[in-house]
Amino acid sequence: MQRFSAFALLAKSLGGHQGWSRQWRLATPKDAYDVVIVGGGGHGLATAYYLARNHGITNVAVLEKGWLGGGNVARNTTIVRSNYLWDESAALYEHSLKLWEDLSQDLNYNVMLSQRGVLNLAHSLQEVRDSRRRVYANQLNGVDAEWLDRGGVKVFCPLINTDESLRYPVLGATLQRRAGTARHDAVAWGFARAADSRGVDIVENCEVTGFDIQGGRVTGVQTTRGAIRAPKVAIVVAGHGSVMAERAGFRLPLESHPLQALVSEPIKPVLDCVVMSNAVHVYVSQSDKGELVIGAGIDSYNSYAQRGSLPVVTSQLGALIALFPMFSRLKMMRNWGGIVDVSPDASPIVGKTPIDGLYFNGGWGTGGFKATPGSGHIFAHTIAHEDPHPLAAPFNLDRFSTGALVDEHGAAAVAH
Amino acid sequence: MLLIDCPHCGPRDETEFHAGGEAHIARPEKAAELTDAQWADYLFMRSNTKGWFAERWVHAAGCRRWFNVERHTVTHEIRRTYPMAGAPTEPEEGP
Ligand SMILES: Cc1cc2nc3c(=O)[nH]c(=O)nc-3n(C[C@H](O)[C@H](O)[C@H](O)COP(=O)(O)OP(=O)(O)OC[C@H]3O[C@@H](n4cnc5c(N)ncnc54)[C@H](O)[C@@H]3O)c2cc1C
Ligand SMILES: [Zn+2]
């Protein structure tokens, strides 16, 4: 792997930036691997990377049906935070945030983590109580969290309309200063490059169409590029989890929905933090290019179409204008959708399946980007040791039978 | 944007309706006799079909009645709407 450094940049600039090598090989699938990972999104690539880095398992293939970074990893609005309510989630997302903080160094790839602070606004007395409760819970779990009253919000983010006459006035906000955004493409590319350099084969345009299962144990996968044998197979396909599970013969408690986002025309820097509101339902940050990146909730019906409908966009823009009247003249440039796999308790499912050797990682729904390094890290451990990582253990599939749900719906502010 | 043909009121804009998820999930007759896994299957597991899918909608800003819709989850095409008591279309035997 060609390492990136200030010196390398300088040296290559003398040659007109010719001669940079490929970031990862165009691998042709082999007949057999120790581990096959289905899905080349952020979580699949991170899993491959940590299998190689932490467990010395390098005979690994990542099979991606499209191109690398075509899924949610490059469609999301890049909010990274760890201020979840429950102990299990706080531990998981904080573990991930700590990995984020060293990720650029670790991967030798700039993922442009920007810890600019995330505000979660509260608009009613009940939301104020819930938010303050979450701040206390976060503090007890070692997650940085502060409560700002209305005046404090105005100081931290002067642009927000804190006028009392608003239909849903801003009464305060939680602030996580270590939270922020990261560059989504760079996360996919950085993990791909680092995994490849340790020997992982990244195979694009290779769709997994079925699983070979003998006596309740997985022995390999069928793909559009032939059969591949593997004693361990990991499904990490975001919105397509249920489709994969059906092909393997088990059921999941997931529903796939479109989640949309849109960006405005680029403007001068005006917004230097991330603002999220659950009640009026919109969230916004400004990209380094100057565009406002805007998102909100899912479309309510099931879909695999990677596009949503206009009423959802209309309502989130209405909320945006109420909070930031000065954005009312901005033109919106692009909008798109991704397919998110929503679980009943808004928490992920990470671990074993009813089939031996077959592992599942999904159900991250609208908020899995922030978990990318943490998810890959604990999932790689789970696959390598054939036993859940302690942080993954509460997020097993059995919790839907035992009743030990990790109910983050509403508890963790807006779920992105 | 969906145009949904309410069986009671006729075609109306999507914003008049609320989606109610997968249709034809019957509550088990003897719930107390189920195992935890069977109960979980009823309560939480979903087919989440990619393709033709039977789902429930309610005409919230209209007649306020629940009904069923057969919609394709990739194209969003709606091929049929029918009252709650109606039976789903049998899946075609494809090659
Ligand atoms: C609009 C939007 C905004 C979001 N905002 C945020 C946010 O601000 N913060 C946050 O934390 N999260 C956010 N999310 C959620 C986050 O993007 C996802 O939870 C996360 O990216 C999912 O993991 P992934 O990166 O591995 O998914 P993906 O990138 O979707 O990877 C899954 C891959 O599996 C592949 N695949 C599927 N089926 C097969 C098959 N049969 N064979 C081979 N490959 C297959 C797909 O092609 C895809 O590339 C957002 C999502 C969307 C859509
Ligand atoms: Zn009606």
Coordinates of C-alpha atoms and ligand atoms in Angstrom, one line a residue:
Chain A
M1 CA 0.0 0.0 0.0
Q2 CA 1.3 3.4 -0.9
R3 CA 1.2 5.4 2.3
F4 CA -0.2 8.9 2.3
S5 CA 1.8 11.6 4.0
A6 CA 2.6 15.3 3.5
F7 CA 5.9 14.2 1.9
A8 CA 4.3 11.8 -0.5
L9 CA 1.8 14.5 -1.5
L10 CA 4.7 16.9 -2.2
A11 CA 6.7 14.3 -4.1
K12 CA 3.8 13.3 -6.3
S13 CA 2.8 16.9 -6.9
L14 CA 6.2 17.4 -8.7
G15 CA 5.1 14.7 -11.1
G16 CA 1.8 16.3 -11.7
H17 CA 0.1 13.8 -9.4
Q18 CA 0.7 11.0 -11.9
G19 CA 1.7 7.6 -10.6
W20 CA -0.5 7.2 -7.6
S21 CA -1.3 3.5 -7.5
R22 CA -4.8 2.0 -7.3
Q23 CA -6.4 2.2 -3.8
W24 CA -7.4 -1.5 -3.9
R25 CA -7.0 -4.4 -6.3
L26 CA -9.7 -5.4 -8.7
A27 CA -10.0 -8.9 -7.2
T28 CA -11.4 -11.9 -9.0
P29 CA -13.2 -14.2 -6.6
K30 CA -11.3 -17.4 -5.6
D31 CA -13.0 -20.8 -5.0
A32 CA -12.8 -20.6 -1.3
Y33 CA -12.1 -18.3 1.7
D34 CA -12.0 -18.5 5.4
V35 CA -14.6 -15.8 5.7
V36 CA -17.0 -14.4 3.1
I37 CA -18.6 -11.1 3.8
V38 CA -21.8 -10.3 1.9
G39 CA -22.1 -6.6 1.3
G40 CA -19.4 -4.0 0.6
G41 CA -20.8 -1.1 2.6
G42 CA -19.1 0.6 5.5
H43 CA -20.0 -2.1 8.0
G44 CA -18.9 -5.0 5.7
L45 CA -15.6 -3.3 4.8
A46 CA -14.9 -2.4 8.4
T47 CA -15.6 -6.0 9.4
A48 CA -13.1 -7.2 6.9
Y49 CA -10.5 -4.7 8.0
Y50 CA -10.8 -5.6 11.7
L51 CA -10.8 -9.4 10.9
A52 CA -7.4 -8.8 9.3
R53 CA -6.0 -6.2 11.7
N54 CA -7.1 -7.6 15.0
H55 CA -7.5 -11.3 14.4
G56 CA -5.0 -12.1 11.7
I57 CA -7.8 -13.5 9.4
T58 CA -6.8 -12.3 6.0
N59 CA -8.2 -15.0 3.7
V60 CA -11.4 -13.0 3.4
A61 CA -13.6 -11.8 0.5
V62 CA -16.0 -8.9 0.6
L63 CA -18.7 -9.5 -2.1
E64 CA -20.5 -6.4 -3.3
K65 CA -23.4 -6.7 -5.7
G66 CA -22.9 -3.1 -7.1
W67 CA -20.0 -0.8 -6.7
L68 CA -18.2 0.0 -3.5
G69 CA -19.9 2.9 -1.8
G70 CA -23.1 2.6 -3.8
G71 CA -25.2 1.9 -0.7
N72 CA -26.1 3.8 2.4
V73 CA -22.5 4.3 3.4
A74 CA -22.3 7.1 0.7
R75 CA -26.0 8.1 0.9
N76 CA -26.2 9.1 4.5
T77 CA -26.0 12.5 6.1
T78 CA -22.8 11.6 8.1
I79 CA -23.8 12.5 11.6
V80 CA -21.6 10.8 14.1
R81 CA -22.5 10.8 17.8
S82 CA -22.8 8.5 20.8
N83 CA -25.4 10.2 23.1
Y84 CA -27.8 7.2 23.3
L85 CA -29.9 6.6 26.4
W86 CA -29.5 3.0 27.4
D87 CA -26.3 1.5 28.8
E88 CA -26.0 -1.1 26.0
S89 CA -26.3 1.5 23.2
A90 CA -24.1 4.1 24.9
A91 CA -21.4 1.6 25.4
L92 CA -21.6 0.5 21.7
Y93 CA -21.8 3.9 20.1
E94 CA -19.2 5.4 22.5
H95 CA -16.8 2.5 21.6
S96 CA -17.4 3.5 18.0
L97 CA -16.8 7.2 18.6
K98 CA -13.5 6.4 20.3
L99 CA -12.4 4.4 17.2
W100 CA -13.5 7.3 15.0
E101 CA -11.2 9.6 16.9
D102 CA -8.1 7.6 15.8
L103 CA -9.5 6.3 12.5
S104 CA -7.6 8.6 10.1
Q105 CA -4.3 7.6 11.7
D106 CA -5.2 4.0 11.9
L107 CA -6.3 3.7 8.2
N108 CA -3.7 6.2 7.0
Y109 CA -6.7 7.8 5.2
N110 CA -8.3 11.1 6.1
V111 CA -11.9 10.4 7.0
M112 CA -12.3 14.1 7.8
L113 CA -13.9 13.5 11.2
S114 CA -15.2 16.9 12.3
Q115 CA -16.1 17.1 16.0
R116 CA -18.2 20.2 15.6
G117 CA -20.8 19.4 18.2
V118 CA -24.3 18.1 17.8
L119 CA -27.4 19.8 19.2
N120 CA -30.6 17.8 19.8
L121 CA -33.3 20.4 20.3
A122 CA -36.2 20.1 22.8
H123 CA -39.5 21.8 22.0
S124 CA -41.8 20.8 24.8
L125 CA -41.7 20.3 28.6
Q126 CA -41.7 16.6 28.2
E127 CA -38.8 16.7 25.7
V128 CA -36.9 18.9 28.1
R129 CA -37.3 16.3 30.8
D130 CA -36.4 13.4 28.5
S131 CA -33.4 15.3 27.2
R132 CA -32.1 16.1 30.6
R133 CA -32.5 12.6 31.7
R134 CA -30.5 11.5 28.7
V135 CA -27.8 14.0 29.5
Y136 CA -27.5 12.5 33.1
A137 CA -27.6 8.9 31.7
N138 CA -24.8 9.8 29.2
Q139 CA -22.7 11.4 31.9
L140 CA -23.0 8.3 34.1
N141 CA -21.9 6.2 31.1
G142 CA -18.8 8.4 30.4
V143 CA -20.3 10.0 27.3
D144 CA -19.8 13.7 27.1
A145 CA -23.2 15.5 27.3
E146 CA -24.4 18.9 28.3
W147 CA -27.8 20.6 28.7
L148 CA -28.2 24.1 27.2
D149 CA -31.2 26.2 28.0
R150 CA -32.7 28.5 25.4
G151 CA -30.1 31.2 25.9
G152 CA -27.3 28.7 25.8
V153 CA -28.6 27.3 22.4
K154 CA -28.6 30.9 21.0
V155 CA -25.0 31.4 22.1
F156 CA -23.8 28.1 20.7
C157 CA -25.7 28.4 17.4
P158 CA -26.8 32.0 16.9
L159 CA -28.6 31.2 13.7
I160 CA -31.4 29.2 15.3
N161 CA -34.7 30.9 15.7
T162 CA -35.4 30.8 19.4
D163 CA -38.4 33.1 19.2
E164 CA -41.0 32.2 21.8
S165 CA -43.8 32.7 19.2
L166 CA -42.7 29.6 17.2
R167 CA -45.4 26.9 17.0
Y168 CA -42.9 24.6 18.7
P169 CA -40.5 26.9 20.4
V170 CA -36.9 25.9 21.2
L171 CA -36.8 25.4 24.9
G172 CA -33.2 24.0 25.1
A173 CA -31.0 21.4 23.7
T174 CA -28.6 18.6 24.5
L175 CA -25.1 19.1 23.3
Q176 CA -22.4 16.5 22.6
R177 CA -19.3 18.4 21.7
R178 CA -17.3 15.4 20.6
A179 CA -20.1 14.5 18.1
G180 CA -20.1 15.8 14.5
T181 CA -19.7 14.6 10.9
A182 CA -17.3 12.6 8.8
R183 CA -16.6 12.2 5.1
H184 CA -18.7 9.2 4.1
D185 CA -16.9 8.2 0.8
A186 CA -13.6 8.4 2.5
V187 CA -14.8 5.9 5.2
A188 CA -15.7 3.4 2.5
W189 CA -12.5 4.0 0.5
G190 CA -10.3 4.1 3.6
F191 CA -11.5 0.8 5.0
A192 CA -11.4 -0.8 1.5
R193 CA -7.8 0.3 0.9
A194 CA -6.6 -0.8 4.4
A195 CA -8.4 -4.2 4.2
D196 CA -7.0 -4.8 0.7
S197 CA -3.5 -4.0 1.8
R198 CA -3.8 -6.8 4.4
G199 CA -4.9 -9.3 1.8
V200 CA -8.7 -9.0 1.8
D201 CA -10.2 -9.5 -1.7
I202 CA -12.8 -6.8 -2.5
V203 CA -15.0 -8.2 -5.3
E204 CA -17.4 -5.7 -6.8
N205 CA -20.3 -6.6 -9.2
C206 CA -20.8 -9.9 -7.4
E207 CA -24.3 -10.5 -6.0
V208 CA -24.9 -13.3 -3.5
T209 CA -27.9 -15.2 -4.8
G210 CA -28.1 -18.0 -2.3
F211 CA -26.4 -19.9 0.6
D212 CA -25.1 -23.5 0.6
I213 CA -26.3 -25.0 3.9
Q214 CA -25.7 -28.6 4.9
G215 CA -27.0 -30.1 8.1
G216 CA -27.7 -26.7 9.6
R217 CA -24.3 -25.3 8.8
V218 CA -23.3 -22.9 6.1
T219 CA -20.6 -24.1 3.6
G220 CA -20.6 -21.3 1.1
V221 CA -22.5 -18.9 -1.1
Q222 CA -23.9 -18.9 -4.6
T223 CA -23.1 -15.7 -6.5
T224 CA -23.5 -14.2 -10.0
R225 CA -19.8 -14.9 -10.4
G226 CA -20.0 -18.6 -9.3
A227 CA -20.0 -20.6 -6.1
I228 CA -17.6 -19.7 -3.3
R229 CA -16.9 -22.0 -0.4
A230 CA -16.5 -20.7 3.1
P231 CA -17.0 -22.1 6.6
K232 CA -18.0 -18.6 7.8
V233 CA -20.3 -16.2 6.0
A234 CA -21.3 -12.8 7.3
I235 CA -24.4 -10.9 6.0
V236 CA -23.9 -7.2 6.2
V237 CA -26.3 -5.8 3.6
A238 CA -28.2 -3.0 5.3
G239 CA -31.6 -2.7 3.7
H240 CA -31.5 -6.2 2.1
G241 CA -31.1 -8.1 5.3
S242 CA -34.6 -9.7 5.1
V243 CA -34.0 -10.8 1.5
M244 CA -30.8 -12.5 2.5
A245 CA -32.4 -14.2 5.5
E246 CA -35.2 -15.5 3.4
R247 CA -32.6 -17.1 1.1
A248 CA -30.9 -18.7 4.1
G249 CA -34.2 -19.9 5.6
F250 CA -34.8 -17.7 8.7
R251 CA -36.9 -14.7 9.5
L252 CA -35.9 -11.2 10.8
P253 CA -37.9 -8.5 12.6
L254 CA -36.8 -5.9 10.1
E255 CA -38.7 -3.6 7.7
S256 CA -37.0 -1.8 4.8
H257 CA -38.0 1.8 4.3
P258 CA -36.7 4.7 2.1
L259 CA -34.8 7.4 4.0
Q260 CA -34.3 10.6 2.0
A261 CA -31.8 13.4 2.2
L262 CA -31.2 16.6 0.2
V263 CA -28.5 19.3 -0.2
S264 CA -28.8 23.0 -1.0
E265 CA -26.7 25.1 -3.3
P266 CA -23.4 25.9 -1.7
I267 CA -23.2 29.0 0.4
K268 CA -20.5 30.7 2.6
P269 CA -19.9 29.1 6.0
V270 CA -22.9 29.9 8.3
L271 CA -23.5 26.8 10.3
D272 CA -20.6 25.3 12.3
C273 CA -22.5 22.6 14.2
V274 CA -25.1 19.9 13.6
V275 CA -28.6 20.7 14.6
M276 CA -31.2 18.0 15.0
S277 CA -34.9 18.3 16.0
N278 CA -37.1 15.3 16.7
A279 CA -40.3 17.2 17.3
V280 CA -40.4 19.4 14.2
H281 CA -38.3 16.7 12.6
V282 CA -35.4 17.9 10.6
Y283 CA -31.7 17.9 10.9
V284 CA -29.1 20.0 9.2
S285 CA -25.3 20.5 8.9
Q286 CA -23.1 22.4 6.4
S287 CA -20.7 20.4 4.3
D288 CA -17.1 21.6 3.7
K289 CA -18.3 22.5 0.2
G290 CA -20.8 24.8 1.7
E291 CA -24.0 22.9 0.9
L292 CA -26.6 22.4 3.7
V293 CA -27.1 18.7 4.2
I294 CA -30.7 18.1 5.3
G295 CA -32.6 15.0 6.4
A296 CA -35.4 13.8 8.5
G297 CA -37.4 10.6 9.0
I298 CA -38.3 7.6 6.9
D299 CA -41.1 7.3 4.4
S300 CA -43.7 5.3 6.3
Y301 CA -44.2 2.4 3.9
N302 CA -41.9 -0.5 3.0
S303 CA -39.7 0.0 0.0
Y304 CA -36.6 -1.2 -1.8
A305 CA -36.6 1.7 -4.3
Q306 CA -33.9 4.0 -3.0
R307 CA -36.2 7.0 -3.5
G308 CA -39.0 8.5 -1.3
S309 CA -41.9 10.7 -1.9
L310 CA -42.3 14.5 -1.9
P311 CA -44.5 15.0 1.2
V312 CA -41.6 13.9 3.4
V313 CA -39.3 16.4 1.8
T314 CA -41.9 19.2 2.1
S315 CA -42.4 18.6 5.8
Q316 CA -38.7 18.6 6.6
L317 CA -38.1 21.8 4.7
G318 CA -41.0 23.4 6.5
A319 CA -39.3 22.5 9.8
L320 CA -36.0 23.8 8.5
I321 CA -37.5 27.2 7.6
A322 CA -39.2 27.5 11.0
L323 CA -35.8 26.9 12.8
F324 CA -33.7 28.9 10.3
P325 CA -35.8 31.5 8.5
M326 CA -32.7 32.8 6.7
F327 CA -32.6 29.5 4.6
S328 CA -35.9 30.2 3.0
R329 CA -34.4 31.5 -0.3
L330 CA -32.0 28.6 -0.7
K331 CA -32.4 26.4 -3.8
M332 CA -32.2 22.7 -3.2
M333 CA -29.8 21.0 -5.6
R334 CA -30.2 17.2 -5.3
N335 CA -32.2 14.7 -3.3
W336 CA -31.8 11.0 -3.0
G337 CA -32.9 8.0 -0.9
G338 CA -31.4 4.9 0.7
I339 CA -33.0 1.8 1.9
V340 CA -32.7 1.5 5.7
D341 CA -33.5 -1.7 7.7
V342 CA -35.6 -0.6 10.7
S343 CA -35.9 -2.9 13.7
P344 CA -38.7 -2.9 16.3
D345 CA -36.5 -1.4 19.1
A346 CA -34.4 0.9 16.8
S347 CA -31.4 -1.1 17.8
P348 CA -29.1 -3.2 15.6
I349 CA -28.9 -7.0 15.4
V350 CA -25.4 -8.2 15.5
G351 CA -24.3 -11.8 16.0
K352 CA -25.2 -15.4 15.2
T353 CA -28.1 -16.7 13.2
P354 CA -30.0 -20.0 13.5
I355 CA -27.6 -21.4 10.9
D356 CA -24.1 -22.4 12.2
G357 CA -21.3 -20.4 10.7
L358 CA -23.7 -17.8 9.3
Y359 CA -23.5 -14.3 11.0
F360 CA -25.7 -11.3 10.7
N361 CA -25.1 -7.6 11.2
G362 CA -27.9 -5.2 10.4
G363 CA -31.0 -3.4 11.6
W364 CA -28.9 -0.2 12.0
G365 CA -31.8 1.6 10.3
T366 CA -31.4 5.3 10.0
G367 CA -28.4 5.6 12.2
G368 CA -25.6 3.1 11.4
F369 CA -23.0 5.4 9.8
K370 CA -21.8 6.6 13.2
A371 CA -21.3 3.0 14.2
T372 CA -19.3 1.9 11.2
P373 CA -15.9 1.3 12.9
G374 CA -17.5 0.0 16.1
S375 CA -19.8 -2.3 14.3
G376 CA -17.0 -3.8 12.2
H377 CA -14.8 -4.1 15.3
I378 CA -17.2 -6.1 17.4
F379 CA -18.6 -8.1 14.5
A380 CA -15.1 -9.2 13.5
H381 CA -14.5 -10.3 17.1
T382 CA -17.8 -12.2 17.1
I383 CA -16.9 -14.0 13.8
A384 CA -13.3 -14.8 14.8
H385 CA -14.1 -16.1 18.3
E386 CA -17.5 -17.6 17.3
D387 CA -18.8 -15.9 20.3
P388 CA -20.4 -12.4 20.6
H389 CA -18.1 -9.6 21.6
P390 CA -19.4 -8.3 25.0
L391 CA -20.6 -5.1 23.4
A392 CA -22.5 -7.1 20.8
A393 CA -24.0 -9.6 23.2
P394 CA -27.1 -7.5 24.1
F395 CA -27.9 -7.0 20.4
N396 CA -28.5 -10.7 19.6
L397 CA -31.5 -11.9 17.5
D398 CA -32.8 -13.8 20.5
R399 CA -33.8 -10.6 22.3
F400 CA -37.1 -10.6 20.4
S401 CA -38.0 -13.9 22.0
T402 CA -36.6 -13.2 25.5
G403 CA -38.0 -9.7 25.6
A404 CA -34.7 -8.1 26.4
L405 CA -35.2 -5.3 23.9
V406 CA -32.8 -2.3 23.8
D407 CA -35.6 0.2 23.2
E408 CA -34.0 3.3 21.7
H409 CA -37.1 4.5 19.9
G410 CA -37.5 8.1 20.9
A411 CA -35.1 7.5 23.8
A412 CA -32.0 8.5 21.8
A413 CA -33.2 11.7 20.2
V414 CA -33.5 11.6 16.4
A415 CA -32.2 8.3 15.2
H416 CA -29.5 9.3 12.8
Chain B
M1 CA -45.8 10.0 -4.6
L2 CA -48.6 7.4 -4.4
L3 CA -52.2 7.6 -5.6
I4 CA -54.1 5.2 -3.5
D5 CA -57.5 3.9 -4.5
C6 CA -59.5 3.7 -1.3
P7 CA -62.1 0.9 -1.8
H8 CA -64.6 3.1 -0.1
C9 CA -63.8 6.6 -1.4
G10 CA -61.8 6.2 -4.6
P11 CA -58.4 7.5 -5.6
R12 CA -56.8 9.9 -3.2
D13 CA -53.4 11.4 -2.6
E14 CA -50.9 9.5 -0.3
T15 CA -51.0 12.2 2.3
E16 CA -54.6 11.3 3.2
F17 CA -53.4 7.9 4.4
H18 CA -51.3 6.2 7.0
A19 CA -49.3 3.0 6.2
G20 CA -50.0 0.2 8.6
G21 CA -47.4 -2.4 7.6
E22 CA -47.7 -6.0 6.5
A23 CA -51.3 -7.4 6.0
H24 CA -52.8 -10.7 6.8
I25 CA -50.9 -11.3 10.1
A26 CA -53.6 -13.0 12.1
R27 CA -53.4 -12.9 15.9
P28 CA -52.8 -16.5 17.1
E29 CA -56.0 -18.1 18.5
K30 CA -54.4 -19.6 21.6
A31 CA -51.8 -17.0 22.4
A32 CA -51.1 -18.4 25.9
E33 CA -50.1 -21.7 24.5
L34 CA -47.4 -20.4 22.2
T35 CA -43.7 -20.7 22.8
D36 CA -41.6 -17.5 23.2
A37 CA -40.2 -18.0 19.7
Q38 CA -43.7 -18.5 18.2
W39 CA -44.9 -15.3 20.0
A40 CA -41.9 -13.4 18.7
D41 CA -42.6 -14.6 15.2
Y42 CA -46.1 -13.2 15.4
L43 CA -45.2 -10.0 17.2
F44 CA -41.9 -9.0 15.5
M45 CA -40.9 -11.1 12.5
R46 CA -41.9 -9.7 9.1
S47 CA -41.6 -11.0 5.6
N48 CA -40.4 -7.5 4.4
T49 CA -40.9 -8.7 0.8
K50 CA -39.0 -7.3 -2.1
G51 CA -41.6 -7.4 -4.9
W52 CA -45.5 -7.7 -4.6
F53 CA -46.5 -7.0 -1.0
A54 CA -49.8 -7.0 0.8
E55 CA -50.0 -4.2 3.3
R56 CA -52.6 -2.3 5.3
W57 CA -53.4 1.4 5.0
V58 CA -55.9 3.6 6.8
H59 CA -57.7 6.4 5.1
A60 CA -57.0 8.7 8.0
A61 CA -58.1 12.0 6.4
G62 CA -61.1 10.4 4.7
C63 CA -63.4 7.6 5.6
R64 CA -61.0 6.5 8.4
R65 CA -61.4 2.9 7.4
W66 CA -58.6 0.3 7.2
F67 CA -58.1 -1.7 4.0
N68 CA -55.5 -3.7 2.1
V69 CA -53.2 -2.7 -0.7
E70 CA -51.1 -4.9 -3.0
R71 CA -48.1 -2.7 -3.9
H72 CA -44.7 -3.5 -5.5
T73 CA -42.0 -2.5 -3.1
V74 CA -39.5 -1.8 -5.9
T75 CA -41.6 0.1 -8.4
H76 CA -44.3 1.3 -5.9
E77 CA -46.9 0.2 -8.5
I78 CA -50.3 -0.5 -6.8
R79 CA -52.2 -3.4 -8.6
R80 CA -55.1 -3.8 -6.2
T81 CA -56.8 -2.4 -3.2
Y82 CA -59.4 -4.4 -1.3
P83 CA -61.4 -4.3 2.0
M84 CA -60.0 -5.8 5.2
A85 CA -61.9 -9.1 4.9
G86 CA -60.6 -9.7 1.4
A87 CA -58.1 -12.5 0.6
P88 CA -54.6 -11.7 -0.8
T89 CA -53.8 -12.6 -4.4
E90 CA -52.1 -16.0 -4.6
P91 CA -48.5 -15.7 -5.6
E92 CA -47.9 -16.6 -9.3
E93 CA -45.9 -19.8 -9.9
G94 CA -43.0 -18.3 -11.8
P95 CA -40.4 -20.2 -13.8
Ligands
LIG1 C1 -30.5 9.4 3.6 C2 -29.8 8.7 4.8 C3 -29.2 9.4 5.8 C4 -28.6 8.8 6.9 N1 -28.0 9.5 7.8 C5 -27.3 9.0 8.8 C6 -26.5 9.8 9.7 O1 -26.6 11.0 9.7 N2 -25.8 9.2 10.7 C7 -25.8 7.8 10.8 O2 -25.1 7.3 11.7 N3 -26.4 7.0 9.9 C8 -27.1 7.5 8.9 N4 -27.8 6.8 8.0 C9 -27.8 5.3 8.1 C10 -26.5 4.7 7.6 O3 -26.2 5.1 6.3 C11 -26.6 3.1 7.6 O4 -27.1 2.6 8.8 C12 -25.3 2.4 7.3 O5 -24.6 3.0 6.2 C13 -25.6 1.0 6.9 O6 -24.4 0.2 6.8 P1 -23.5 0.0 5.5 O7 -22.7 1.2 5.3 O8 -22.8 -1.3 5.6 O9 -24.7 0.0 4.4 P2 -24.5 0.0 2.8 O10 -23.5 0.9 2.3 O11 -25.9 0.1 2.2 O12 -24.0 -1.5 2.5 C14 -24.7 -2.7 2.2 C15 -24.2 -3.2 0.9 O13 -24.7 -4.5 0.7 C16 -24.8 -4.7 -0.7 N5 -25.7 -5.8 -1.0 C17 -27.0 -6.0 -0.8 N6 -27.5 -7.2 -1.2 C18 -26.4 -7.8 -1.6 C19 -26.2 -9.1 -2.2 N7 -27.2 -10.0 -2.3 N8 -24.9 -9.5 -2.5 C20 -23.9 -8.6 -2.4 N9 -24.0 -7.4 -1.9 C21 -25.2 -7.0 -1.5 C22 -25.4 -3.4 -1.2 O14 -25.2 -3.2 -2.6 C23 -24.7 -2.4 -0.3 O15 -23.5 -1.8 -1.0 C24 -28.5 7.4 6.9 C25 -29.0 6.6 5.9 C26 -29.6 7.2 4.8 C27 -30.2 6.4 3.7
ZN2 ZN -61.7 6.2 2.2

